[in-house]
Amino acid sequence: MEVGLLSRSVVLQDGGPICNLQDSVYKECPSCLNETGKNQLPEMAKAYPLAALKLLMIILLAGWFSLWLLKPTNLWTRKWKEAEDSARHTLFGYYGLNFAVLTLPFIAIAIAGLLYLNLLPKVSRSRQARRSTTGFSNPVIVNSLAGIISSTEILIIVLFILFLAWTFYERISSDFKKLTPAKSLNLNSWQLKYLKVATRFGLLAEACLALLLLPILRGMALFQLLGIQLEASVRYHIWLGTSTILFATIHGASTLFIWGVSHHIQDEIWRWQKTGRIYLAGEIALVAGLIMWITSLPQIRRKRFEMFYYTHHLYVVFLLFFLFHAGDRHVYWVFPGIFLFALDKLLRIIQSRPETCILSARVFPSKSIELILPKDPSLKYTPTSVVYMKIPNISKFQWHSFSITSSSNVDDKSISLIVKCEGDWTSSLYNMIQAELDSDAGYMSCIPITIEGPYGPASLDFLRYENLILIAGGIGITPFLSILKEIASVPSGSRYRFPTQVHLVYVVKKSLDICLLTSISHLLLNQSPTQLNLKLTVYVTQEERSNATVRELLNDMSLVRTVNFSTKCSNYTLQGLEKPSWKAAIVALSSIVFLVFLVCFNHIFVPAEKKSAASLKMAVPAEKKGTKDKVPSSVADIILLASFIIGITCSTFAAIILRWKRLKNGSPPVTSKPGKIMEPNSVEMGNPIHQEHEIHFGGRPDFQDILSKFPYEINGSDIGVLVCGPETMKESVASLCQLKSQGFRMGAKGRRPYFNFHSLNFTL
């Protein structure tokens, strides 16, 4: 995991800047190259706002984390109560103060991050600008239980554990010093202490919940700014979710245990009190959380995806009853993640409307399908991007993620995906297309689909390296197809320095699976020595030795069937996400509307609060000033919930209007002619192959041998190793990269081979 906020900085070489034509990534403008000063001014003008936004995000993030560090201390408790009492006499009240101090800073970070992405030049970074902290992203821990963890991740995990320990220690030590018997429960000393411990575990669950939803924000750019892949962010969500449920279970089970030994469990478990903690709401939230956690275990998620998908929507129940259980003051601490997630979810729903359609498909003998979808020419995306697809004819609710296999620099009007048909949903798609193929109809009936995305990294990390080793297993080849097409799209003589030596290692079960490489067959079979030097090594694990060559397998298209679809059911192409600047405006609008209605509702429905506070200040002794008004806790919670719904609704209407105008003004019609499909049989064989590709039957690859030989073949030391495939393959390669690249090469200039490991995922 690496911080990559400046990952798209403009590169100037030989005194000449690089121009960006029509938002493309690798186009050069000769006239602009001759006018260095004119082209440099816009980038210089952007540099200062970018630096200011970056500094602002750092300050806000440091301030937000500082609040969490101060939260468990007596100093914070005392000063914050004084601040709340003072704020009661103002227009905003204590509720406005809580939102402004505890919630608004992180929302401001999201807004600044979106503006930062909007200002970034649409130009990828040169290899010469690679970071010197590359070694910190390499694996340190590799095992089947924990997975692959880098040194940066270990550092963050340790710091987070220390924060949790600090929070628990400060709270529990203060509680034990002020220990007083509960009047309603006849508890002895150890029972009372254990009840306090159980309560403080609830605060640990709250700290994890504050971060739980942030990693799965697809469109809010928080993790894109850090250069974190979508696969890694989902893993962080799983870790935080498991921690949240663990602490919440200890909190709830221990509290029930104390109620049981004190013979008050029947009275407390069903009590929905007017003020204070609502215990029944906490029990409902815990049950909903446990159901979500159990059904998200890999054993259930992989075999019964529908069960996982539908039960995971219980997060609405979990968050709602957490609000009623913890109260509005505690919710403000975790509200940034909830607020941004709700906006992100609604924007994604709007972005995926209206439906589009499939232009064409190629059915491979390996029971895989390549889908060609219509795309707006202005839509650009980075390699390794993913889209989420829904086919209403199969399921009206299920979304499945797929890697994009095309490059927006090559295909202006279409994108392509490859679907491996193994599960129920993908098999239904395969059977639907196969049934139409068997009917011998000229055109298949239209298949409407809904697309969300594309989502991709803000930077192209693979450009940092002089040389690449791409290791794919089965359908794991999909993200590498987009990478290779992107590299090959660079025009000859470009000022950008891309990796020129690439070794693609492809592990398949059957030789028929090699047909998935047909979209890059022109790169494999017609290489020029002056351009990309691509070597392919195929390992067929479940077939005996054969005399077939890579060229023969790629040219054998007799079992591949191509079909065109009718496009009458849709007039819309894939538009992609809204501009980051518009997202920032929507987030800001929603925040302002929420705060305005929160203030208004509190003054309307809790009118006695201001007067009561003023009378307490004049007539009540100082030691009793903290007495709370007899206002039901649920009233404040419902006011917060109503303000939240209104704020989200207003931003939803704004997003719908924005989407409608975009579709009305700039959506080209869908044509029935798909983008050009490169067939292997049409590849010209004018130039000899620069190096012969290899194919091995009946065995698995020896990754140690591959990694040992590669530096000598290319005579280079800066090597990026990208792996996409089964977890066992990733762990094996990660262990070897860890072994061969011991220590950190902080800016070293030596020629010792250094392998930089990166894990990719073809589906989530």
PDB file of N, CA, C and O in Angstrom, residues 661-724:
ATOM      1  N   LYS A 661     -29.338  15.549 -17.788  1.00  0.00           N
ATOM      2  CA  LYS A 661     -28.759  16.526 -18.717  1.00  0.00           C
ATOM      3  C   LYS A 661     -27.584  15.922 -19.479  1.00  0.00           C
ATOM      4  O   LYS A 661     -27.410  16.185 -20.677  1.00  0.00           O
ATOM      5  N   ARG A 662     -26.795  15.111 -18.805  1.00  0.00           N
ATOM      6  CA  ARG A 662     -25.644  14.497 -19.471  1.00  0.00           C
ATOM      7  C   ARG A 662     -26.094  13.540 -20.565  1.00  0.00           C
ATOM      8  O   ARG A 662     -25.528  13.517 -21.660  1.00  0.00           O
ATOM      9  N   LEU A 663     -27.121  12.743 -20.277  1.00  0.00           N
ATOM     10  CA  LEU A 663     -27.619  11.809 -21.278  1.00  0.00           C
ATOM     11  C   LEU A 663     -28.282  12.541 -22.437  1.00  0.00           C
ATOM     12  O   LEU A 663     -28.169  12.135 -23.593  1.00  0.00           O
ATOM     13  N   LYS A 664     -28.953  13.631 -22.132  1.00  0.00           N
ATOM     14  CA  LYS A 664     -29.660  14.384 -23.167  1.00  0.00           C
ATOM     15  C   LYS A 664     -28.708  15.100 -24.103  1.00  0.00           C
ATOM     16  O   LYS A 664     -28.933  15.162 -25.320  1.00  0.00           O
ATOM     17  N   ASN A 665     -27.622  15.625 -23.543  1.00  0.00           N
ATOM     18  CA  ASN A 665     -26.728  16.475 -24.337  1.00  0.00           C
ATOM     19  C   ASN A 665     -25.627  15.710 -25.057  1.00  0.00           C
ATOM     20  O   ASN A 665     -25.216  16.108 -26.140  1.00  0.00           O
ATOM     21  N   GLY A 666     -25.140  14.613 -24.455  1.00  0.00           N
ATOM     22  CA  GLY A 666     -23.934  14.033 -25.022  1.00  0.00           C
ATOM     23  C   GLY A 666     -23.926  12.548 -25.238  1.00  0.00           C
ATOM     24  O   GLY A 666     -22.863  11.964 -25.408  1.00  0.00           O
ATOM     25  N   SER A 667     -25.074  11.891 -25.253  1.00  0.00           N
ATOM     26  CA  SER A 667     -25.075  10.441 -25.412  1.00  0.00           C
ATOM     27  C   SER A 667     -25.248  10.059 -26.867  1.00  0.00           C
ATOM     28  O   SER A 667     -26.310  10.282 -27.448  1.00  0.00           O
ATOM     29  N   PRO A 668     -24.219   9.483 -27.510  1.00  0.00           N
ATOM     30  CA  PRO A 668     -24.373   9.039 -28.898  1.00  0.00           C
ATOM     31  C   PRO A 668     -25.246   7.792 -28.959  1.00  0.00           C
ATOM     32  O   PRO A 668     -25.298   7.019 -28.010  1.00  0.00           O
ATOM     33  N   PRO A 669     -25.938   7.582 -30.041  1.00  0.00           N
ATOM     34  CA  PRO A 669     -26.803   6.406 -30.145  1.00  0.00           C
ATOM     35  C   PRO A 669     -25.992   5.121 -30.237  1.00  0.00           C
ATOM     36  O   PRO A 669     -24.864   5.111 -30.723  1.00  0.00           O
ATOM     37  N   VAL A 670     -26.598   4.041 -29.743  1.00  0.00           N
ATOM     38  CA  VAL A 670     -25.962   2.730 -29.824  1.00  0.00           C
ATOM     39  C   VAL A 670     -26.126   2.191 -31.235  1.00  0.00           C
ATOM     40  O   VAL A 670     -27.229   2.171 -31.777  1.00  0.00           O
ATOM     41  N   THR A 671     -25.034   1.771 -31.832  1.00  0.00           N
ATOM     42  CA  THR A 671     -25.087   1.177 -33.169  1.00  0.00           C
ATOM     43  C   THR A 671     -25.023  -0.325 -33.054  1.00  0.00           C
ATOM     44  O   THR A 671     -24.478  -0.876 -32.104  1.00  0.00           O
ATOM     45  N   SER A 672     -25.572  -0.981 -34.027  1.00  0.00           N
ATOM     46  CA  SER A 672     -25.572  -2.443 -34.011  1.00  0.00           C
ATOM     47  C   SER A 672     -24.247  -3.032 -34.439  1.00  0.00           C
ATOM     48  O   SER A 672     -24.044  -4.230 -34.372  1.00  0.00           O
ATOM     49  N   LYS A 673     -23.336  -2.153 -34.917  1.00  0.00           N
ATOM     50  CA  LYS A 673     -22.031  -2.639 -35.333  1.00  0.00           C
ATOM     51  C   LYS A 673     -21.053  -2.489 -34.176  1.00  0.00           C
ATOM     52  O   LYS A 673     -20.748  -1.379 -33.760  1.00  0.00           O
ATOM     53  N   PRO A 674     -20.561  -3.580 -33.628  1.00  0.00           N
ATOM     54  CA  PRO A 674     -19.630  -3.476 -32.522  1.00  0.00           C
ATOM     55  C   PRO A 674     -18.275  -3.007 -32.982  1.00  0.00           C
ATOM     56  O   PRO A 674     -17.997  -2.911 -34.172  1.00  0.00           O
ATOM     57  N   GLY A 675     -17.426  -2.729 -31.993  1.00  0.00           N
ATOM     58  CA  GLY A 675     -16.059  -2.349 -32.312  1.00  0.00           C
ATOM     59  C   GLY A 675     -15.322  -3.484 -32.994  1.00  0.00           C
ATOM     60  O   GLY A 675     -15.718  -4.641 -32.943  1.00  0.00           O
ATOM     61  N   LYS A 676     -14.263  -3.156 -33.641  1.00  0.00           N
ATOM     62  CA  LYS A 676     -13.499  -4.142 -34.408  1.00  0.00           C
ATOM     63  C   LYS A 676     -12.946  -5.214 -33.497  1.00  0.00           C
ATOM     64  O   LYS A 676     -12.374  -4.935 -32.459  1.00  0.00           O
ATOM     65  N   ILE A 677     -13.135  -6.454 -33.896  1.00  0.00           N
ATOM     66  CA  ILE A 677     -12.623  -7.596 -33.143  1.00  0.00           C
ATOM     67  C   ILE A 677     -11.474  -8.201 -33.922  1.00  0.00           C
ATOM     68  O   ILE A 677     -11.619  -8.595 -35.077  1.00  0.00           O
ATOM     69  N   MET A 678     -10.328  -8.255 -33.300  1.00  0.00           N
ATOM     70  CA  MET A 678      -9.146  -8.777 -33.972  1.00  0.00           C
ATOM     71  C   MET A 678      -9.136 -10.295 -33.889  1.00  0.00           C
ATOM     72  O   MET A 678      -9.081 -10.867 -32.810  1.00  0.00           O
ATOM     73  N   GLU A 679      -9.253 -10.927 -35.002  1.00  0.00           N
ATOM     74  CA  GLU A 679      -9.202 -12.386 -35.058  1.00  0.00           C
ATOM     75  C   GLU A 679      -7.780 -12.838 -35.372  1.00  0.00           C
ATOM     76  O   GLU A 679      -7.086 -12.217 -36.173  1.00  0.00           O
ATOM     77  N   PRO A 680      -7.326 -13.945 -34.777  1.00  0.00           N
ATOM     78  CA  PRO A 680      -5.970 -14.402 -35.026  1.00  0.00           C
ATOM     79  C   PRO A 680      -5.706 -14.716 -36.487  1.00  0.00           C
ATOM     80  O   PRO A 680      -4.617 -14.506 -36.976  1.00  0.00           O
ATOM     81  N   ASN A 681      -6.716 -15.214 -37.206  1.00  0.00           N
ATOM     82  CA  ASN A 681      -6.482 -15.598 -38.587  1.00  0.00           C
ATOM     83  C   ASN A 681      -6.198 -14.402 -39.485  1.00  0.00           C
ATOM     84  O   ASN A 681      -5.686 -14.550 -40.577  1.00  0.00           O
ATOM     85  N   SER A 682      -6.564 -13.195 -38.995  1.00  0.00           N
ATOM     86  CA  SER A 682      -6.342 -12.009 -39.817  1.00  0.00           C
ATOM     87  C   SER A 682      -5.020 -11.334 -39.522  1.00  0.00           C
ATOM     88  O   SER A 682      -4.727 -10.299 -40.087  1.00  0.00           O
ATOM     89  N   VAL A 683      -4.226 -11.898 -38.623  1.00  0.00           N
ATOM     90  CA  VAL A 683      -2.956 -11.285 -38.258  1.00  0.00           C
ATOM     91  C   VAL A 683      -1.944 -11.474 -39.378  1.00  0.00           C
ATOM     92  O   VAL A 683      -1.767 -12.578 -39.890  1.00  0.00           O
ATOM     93  N   GLU A 684      -1.320 -10.404 -39.767  1.00  0.00           N
ATOM     94  CA  GLU A 684      -0.298 -10.488 -40.804  1.00  0.00           C
ATOM     95  C   GLU A 684       1.003 -10.995 -40.207  1.00  0.00           C
ATOM     96  O   GLU A 684       1.413 -10.585 -39.131  1.00  0.00           O
ATOM     97  N   MET A 685       1.652 -11.862 -40.912  1.00  0.00           N
ATOM     98  CA  MET A 685       2.876 -12.486 -40.410  1.00  0.00           C
ATOM     99  C   MET A 685       4.095 -11.956 -41.142  1.00  0.00           C
ATOM    100  O   MET A 685       5.005 -12.694 -41.476  1.00  0.00           O
ATOM    101  N   GLY A 686       4.106 -10.662 -41.405  1.00  0.00           N
ATOM    102  CA  GLY A 686       5.188 -10.101 -42.198  1.00  0.00           C
ATOM    103  C   GLY A 686       6.525 -10.130 -41.482  1.00  0.00           C
ATOM    104  O   GLY A 686       7.554 -10.370 -42.094  1.00  0.00           O
ATOM    105  N   ASN A 687       6.517  -9.848 -40.159  1.00  0.00           N
ATOM    106  CA  ASN A 687       7.757  -9.794 -39.402  1.00  0.00           C
ATOM    107  C   ASN A 687       7.953 -11.085 -38.624  1.00  0.00           C
ATOM    108  O   ASN A 687       7.003 -11.664 -38.113  1.00  0.00           O
ATOM    109  N   PRO A 688       9.160 -11.540 -38.481  1.00  0.00           N
ATOM    110  CA  PRO A 688       9.397 -12.742 -37.692  1.00  0.00           C
ATOM    111  C   PRO A 688       9.188 -12.458 -36.213  1.00  0.00           C
ATOM    112  O   PRO A 688       9.321 -11.344 -35.743  1.00  0.00           O
ATOM    113  N   ILE A 689       8.855 -13.489 -35.464  1.00  0.00           N
ATOM    114  CA  ILE A 689       8.676 -13.359 -34.024  1.00  0.00           C
ATOM    115  C   ILE A 689      10.022 -13.084 -33.381  1.00  0.00           C
ATOM    116  O   ILE A 689      11.008 -13.765 -33.645  1.00  0.00           O
ATOM    117  N   HIS A 690      10.040 -12.068 -32.533  1.00  0.00           N
ATOM    118  CA  HIS A 690      11.300 -11.652 -31.923  1.00  0.00           C
ATOM    119  C   HIS A 690      11.878 -12.762 -31.051  1.00  0.00           C
ATOM    120  O   HIS A 690      13.073 -12.973 -31.015  1.00  0.00           O
ATOM    121  N   GLN A 691      11.026 -13.464 -30.324  1.00  0.00           N
ATOM    122  CA  GLN A 691      11.489 -14.618 -29.563  1.00  0.00           C
ATOM    123  C   GLN A 691      10.348 -15.618 -29.511  1.00  0.00           C
ATOM    124  O   GLN A 691       9.187 -15.246 -29.416  1.00  0.00           O
ATOM    125  N   GLU A 692      10.693 -16.871 -29.572  1.00  0.00           N
ATOM    126  CA  GLU A 692       9.680 -17.922 -29.646  1.00  0.00           C
ATOM    127  C   GLU A 692       9.014 -18.101 -28.292  1.00  0.00           C
ATOM    128  O   GLU A 692       9.654 -18.102 -27.251  1.00  0.00           O
ATOM    129  N   HIS A 693       7.692 -18.215 -28.315  1.00  0.00           N
ATOM    130  CA  HIS A 693       6.942 -18.460 -27.097  1.00  0.00           C
ATOM    131  C   HIS A 693       7.019 -19.936 -26.739  1.00  0.00           C
ATOM    132  O   HIS A 693       7.235 -20.792 -27.592  1.00  0.00           O
ATOM    133  N   GLU A 694       6.792 -20.223 -25.456  1.00  0.00           N
ATOM    134  CA  GLU A 694       6.933 -21.588 -24.959  1.00  0.00           C
ATOM    135  C   GLU A 694       5.599 -22.103 -24.440  1.00  0.00           C
ATOM    136  O   GLU A 694       4.773 -21.335 -23.941  1.00  0.00           O
ATOM    137  N   ILE A 695       5.415 -23.429 -24.556  1.00  0.00           N
ATOM    138  CA  ILE A 695       4.248 -24.075 -23.986  1.00  0.00           C
ATOM    139  C   ILE A 695       4.695 -25.385 -23.349  1.00  0.00           C
ATOM    140  O   ILE A 695       5.472 -26.150 -23.941  1.00  0.00           O
ATOM    141  N   HIS A 696       4.244 -25.618 -22.116  1.00  0.00           N
ATOM    142  CA  HIS A 696       4.624 -26.813 -21.356  1.00  0.00           C
ATOM    143  C   HIS A 696       3.360 -27.548 -20.931  1.00  0.00           C
ATOM    144  O   HIS A 696       2.407 -26.932 -20.449  1.00  0.00           O
ATOM    145  N   PHE A 697       3.386 -28.863 -21.101  1.00  0.00           N
ATOM    146  CA  PHE A 697       2.227 -29.681 -20.778  1.00  0.00           C
ATOM    147  C   PHE A 697       2.527 -30.562 -19.560  1.00  0.00           C
ATOM    148  O   PHE A 697       3.667 -31.004 -19.350  1.00  0.00           O
ATOM    149  N   GLY A 698       1.457 -30.802 -18.772  1.00  0.00           N
ATOM    150  CA  GLY A 698       1.528 -31.798 -17.710  1.00  0.00           C
ATOM    151  C   GLY A 698       2.262 -31.376 -16.456  1.00  0.00           C
ATOM    152  O   GLY A 698       2.662 -32.245 -15.672  1.00  0.00           O
ATOM    153  N   GLY A 699       2.446 -30.123 -16.205  1.00  0.00           N
ATOM    154  CA  GLY A 699       3.138 -29.709 -14.986  1.00  0.00           C
ATOM    155  C   GLY A 699       2.859 -28.263 -14.631  1.00  0.00           C
ATOM    156  O   GLY A 699       2.360 -27.485 -15.453  1.00  0.00           O
ATOM    157  N   ARG A 700       3.179 -27.922 -13.399  1.00  0.00           N
ATOM    158  CA  ARG A 700       2.995 -26.552 -12.924  1.00  0.00           C
ATOM    159  C   ARG A 700       4.300 -25.773 -13.079  1.00  0.00           C
ATOM    160  O   ARG A 700       5.387 -26.353 -13.121  1.00  0.00           O
ATOM    161  N   PRO A 701       4.212 -24.471 -13.152  1.00  0.00           N
ATOM    162  CA  PRO A 701       5.432 -23.672 -13.345  1.00  0.00           C
ATOM    163  C   PRO A 701       6.310 -23.655 -12.101  1.00  0.00           C
ATOM    164  O   PRO A 701       5.814 -23.706 -10.965  1.00  0.00           O
ATOM    165  N   ASP A 702       7.592 -23.587 -12.323  1.00  0.00           N
ATOM    166  CA  ASP A 702       8.564 -23.400 -11.245  1.00  0.00           C
ATOM    167  C   ASP A 702       8.850 -21.901 -11.154  1.00  0.00           C
ATOM    168  O   ASP A 702       9.690 -21.367 -11.873  1.00  0.00           O
ATOM    169  N   PHE A 703       8.137 -21.228 -10.254  1.00  0.00           N
ATOM    170  CA  PHE A 703       8.250 -19.779 -10.174  1.00  0.00           C
ATOM    171  C   PHE A 703       9.636 -19.329  -9.727  1.00  0.00           C
ATOM    172  O   PHE A 703      10.103 -18.257 -10.113  1.00  0.00           O
ATOM    173  N   GLN A 704      10.276 -20.142  -8.934  1.00  0.00           N
ATOM    174  CA  GLN A 704      11.627 -19.783  -8.507  1.00  0.00           C
ATOM    175  C   GLN A 704      12.579 -19.753  -9.699  1.00  0.00           C
ATOM    176  O   GLN A 704      13.422 -18.847  -9.813  1.00  0.00           O
ATOM    177  N   ASP A 705      12.435 -20.702 -10.592  1.00  0.00           N
ATOM    178  CA  ASP A 705      13.272 -20.730 -11.784  1.00  0.00           C
ATOM    179  C   ASP A 705      12.957 -19.546 -12.699  1.00  0.00           C
ATOM    180  O   ASP A 705      13.862 -18.927 -13.273  1.00  0.00           O
ATOM    181  N   ILE A 706      11.665 -19.203 -12.818  1.00  0.00           N
ATOM    182  CA  ILE A 706      11.257 -18.084 -13.682  1.00  0.00           C
ATOM    183  C   ILE A 706      11.809 -16.774 -13.153  1.00  0.00           C
ATOM    184  O   ILE A 706      12.372 -15.960 -13.902  1.00  0.00           O
ATOM    185  N   LEU A 707      11.684 -16.550 -11.857  1.00  0.00           N
ATOM    186  CA  LEU A 707      12.168 -15.308 -11.263  1.00  0.00           C
ATOM    187  C   LEU A 707      13.688 -15.231 -11.254  1.00  0.00           C
ATOM    188  O   LEU A 707      14.258 -14.131 -11.281  1.00  0.00           O
ATOM    189  N   SER A 708      14.348 -16.364 -11.227  1.00  0.00           N
ATOM    190  CA  SER A 708      15.813 -16.365 -11.219  1.00  0.00           C
ATOM    191  C   SER A 708      16.385 -16.062 -12.597  1.00  0.00           C
ATOM    192  O   SER A 708      17.404 -15.375 -12.724  1.00  0.00           O
ATOM    193  N   LYS A 709      15.732 -16.559 -13.643  1.00  0.00           N
ATOM    194  CA  LYS A 709      16.251 -16.386 -14.994  1.00  0.00           C
ATOM    195  C   LYS A 709      15.903 -15.025 -15.595  1.00  0.00           C
ATOM    196  O   LYS A 709      16.653 -14.505 -16.420  1.00  0.00           O
ATOM    197  N   PHE A 710      14.787 -14.463 -15.204  1.00  0.00           N
ATOM    198  CA  PHE A 710      14.308 -13.247 -15.869  1.00  0.00           C
ATOM    199  C   PHE A 710      15.306 -12.090 -15.817  1.00  0.00           C
ATOM    200  O   PHE A 710      15.524 -11.423 -16.823  1.00  0.00           O
ATOM    201  N   PRO A 711      15.954 -11.780 -14.678  1.00  0.00           N
ATOM    202  CA  PRO A 711      16.907 -10.652 -14.664  1.00  0.00           C
ATOM    203  C   PRO A 711      18.049 -10.828 -15.646  1.00  0.00           C
ATOM    204  O   PRO A 711      18.540  -9.849 -16.219  1.00  0.00           O
ATOM    205  N   TYR A 712      18.489 -12.064 -15.867  1.00  0.00           N
ATOM    206  CA  TYR A 712      19.594 -12.290 -16.795  1.00  0.00           C
ATOM    207  C   TYR A 712      19.121 -12.192 -18.241  1.00  0.00           C
ATOM    208  O   TYR A 712      19.889 -11.825 -19.137  1.00  0.00           O
ATOM    209  N   GLU A 713      17.845 -12.514 -18.497  1.00  0.00           N
ATOM    210  CA  GLU A 713      17.321 -12.422 -19.849  1.00  0.00           C
ATOM    211  C   GLU A 713      17.155 -10.975 -20.296  1.00  0.00           C
ATOM    212  O   GLU A 713      17.332 -10.643 -21.468  1.00  0.00           O
ATOM    213  N   ILE A 714      16.822 -10.099 -19.358  1.00  0.00           N
ATOM    214  CA  ILE A 714      16.532  -8.711 -19.735  1.00  0.00           C
ATOM    215  C   ILE A 714      17.629  -7.744 -19.286  1.00  0.00           C
ATOM    216  O   ILE A 714      17.589  -6.569 -19.609  1.00  0.00           O
ATOM    217  N   ASN A 715      18.553  -8.234 -18.458  1.00  0.00           N
ATOM    218  CA  ASN A 715      19.665  -7.406 -17.980  1.00  0.00           C
ATOM    219  C   ASN A 715      19.151  -6.138 -17.286  1.00  0.00           C
ATOM    220  O   ASN A 715      19.569  -5.024 -17.565  1.00  0.00           O
ATOM    221  N   GLY A 716      18.190  -6.332 -16.374  1.00  0.00           N
ATOM    222  CA  GLY A 716      17.606  -5.210 -15.646  1.00  0.00           C
ATOM    223  C   GLY A 716      17.438  -5.543 -14.183  1.00  0.00           C
ATOM    224  O   GLY A 716      17.530  -6.694 -13.771  1.00  0.00           O
ATOM    225  N   SER A 717      17.201  -4.515 -13.381  1.00  0.00           N
ATOM    226  CA  SER A 717      17.105  -4.726 -11.943  1.00  0.00           C
ATOM    227  C   SER A 717      15.782  -4.276 -11.361  1.00  0.00           C
ATOM    228  O   SER A 717      15.445  -4.655 -10.247  1.00  0.00           O
ATOM    229  N   ASP A 718      15.028  -3.460 -12.081  1.00  0.00           N
ATOM    230  CA  ASP A 718      13.763  -2.944 -11.572  1.00  0.00           C
ATOM    231  C   ASP A 718      12.640  -3.748 -12.202  1.00  0.00           C
ATOM    232  O   ASP A 718      12.259  -3.523 -13.347  1.00  0.00           O
ATOM    233  N   ILE A 719      12.076  -4.703 -11.443  1.00  0.00           N
ATOM    234  CA  ILE A 719      11.137  -5.675 -12.003  1.00  0.00           C
ATOM    235  C   ILE A 719       9.839  -5.628 -11.212  1.00  0.00           C
ATOM    236  O   ILE A 719       9.834  -5.759  -9.988  1.00  0.00           O
ATOM    237  N   GLY A 720       8.747  -5.437 -11.922  1.00  0.00           N
ATOM    238  CA  GLY A 720       7.431  -5.509 -11.306  1.00  0.00           C
ATOM    239  C   GLY A 720       6.832  -6.881 -11.544  1.00  0.00           C
ATOM    240  O   GLY A 720       6.813  -7.374 -12.672  1.00  0.00           O
ATOM    241  N   VAL A 721       6.348  -7.510 -10.480  1.00  0.00           N
ATOM    242  CA  VAL A 721       5.740  -8.840 -10.563  1.00  0.00           C
ATOM    243  C   VAL A 721       4.258  -8.690 -10.226  1.00  0.00           C
ATOM    244  O   VAL A 721       3.900  -8.395  -9.086  1.00  0.00           O
ATOM    245  N   LEU A 722       3.391  -8.883 -11.217  1.00  0.00           N
ATOM    246  CA  LEU A 722       1.951  -8.781 -11.034  1.00  0.00           C
ATOM    247  C   LEU A 722       1.346 -10.170 -11.137  1.00  0.00           C
ATOM    248  O   LEU A 722       1.619 -10.894 -12.107  1.00  0.00           O
ATOM    249  N   VAL A 723       0.534 -10.542 -10.158  1.00  0.00           N
ATOM    250  CA  VAL A 723      -0.044 -11.884 -10.101  1.00  0.00           C
ATOM    251  C   VAL A 723      -1.553 -11.763  -9.984  1.00  0.00           C
ATOM    252  O   VAL A 723      -2.073 -10.979  -9.186  1.00  0.00           O
ATOM    253  N   CYS A 724      -2.262 -12.556 -10.777  1.00  0.00           N
ATOM    254  CA  CYS A 724      -3.719 -12.623 -10.706  1.00  0.00           C
ATOM    255  C   CYS A 724      -4.133 -14.064 -10.939  1.00  0.00           C
ATOM    256  O   CYS A 724      -3.901 -14.618 -12.012  1.00  0.00           O
TER     257      CYS A 724
END
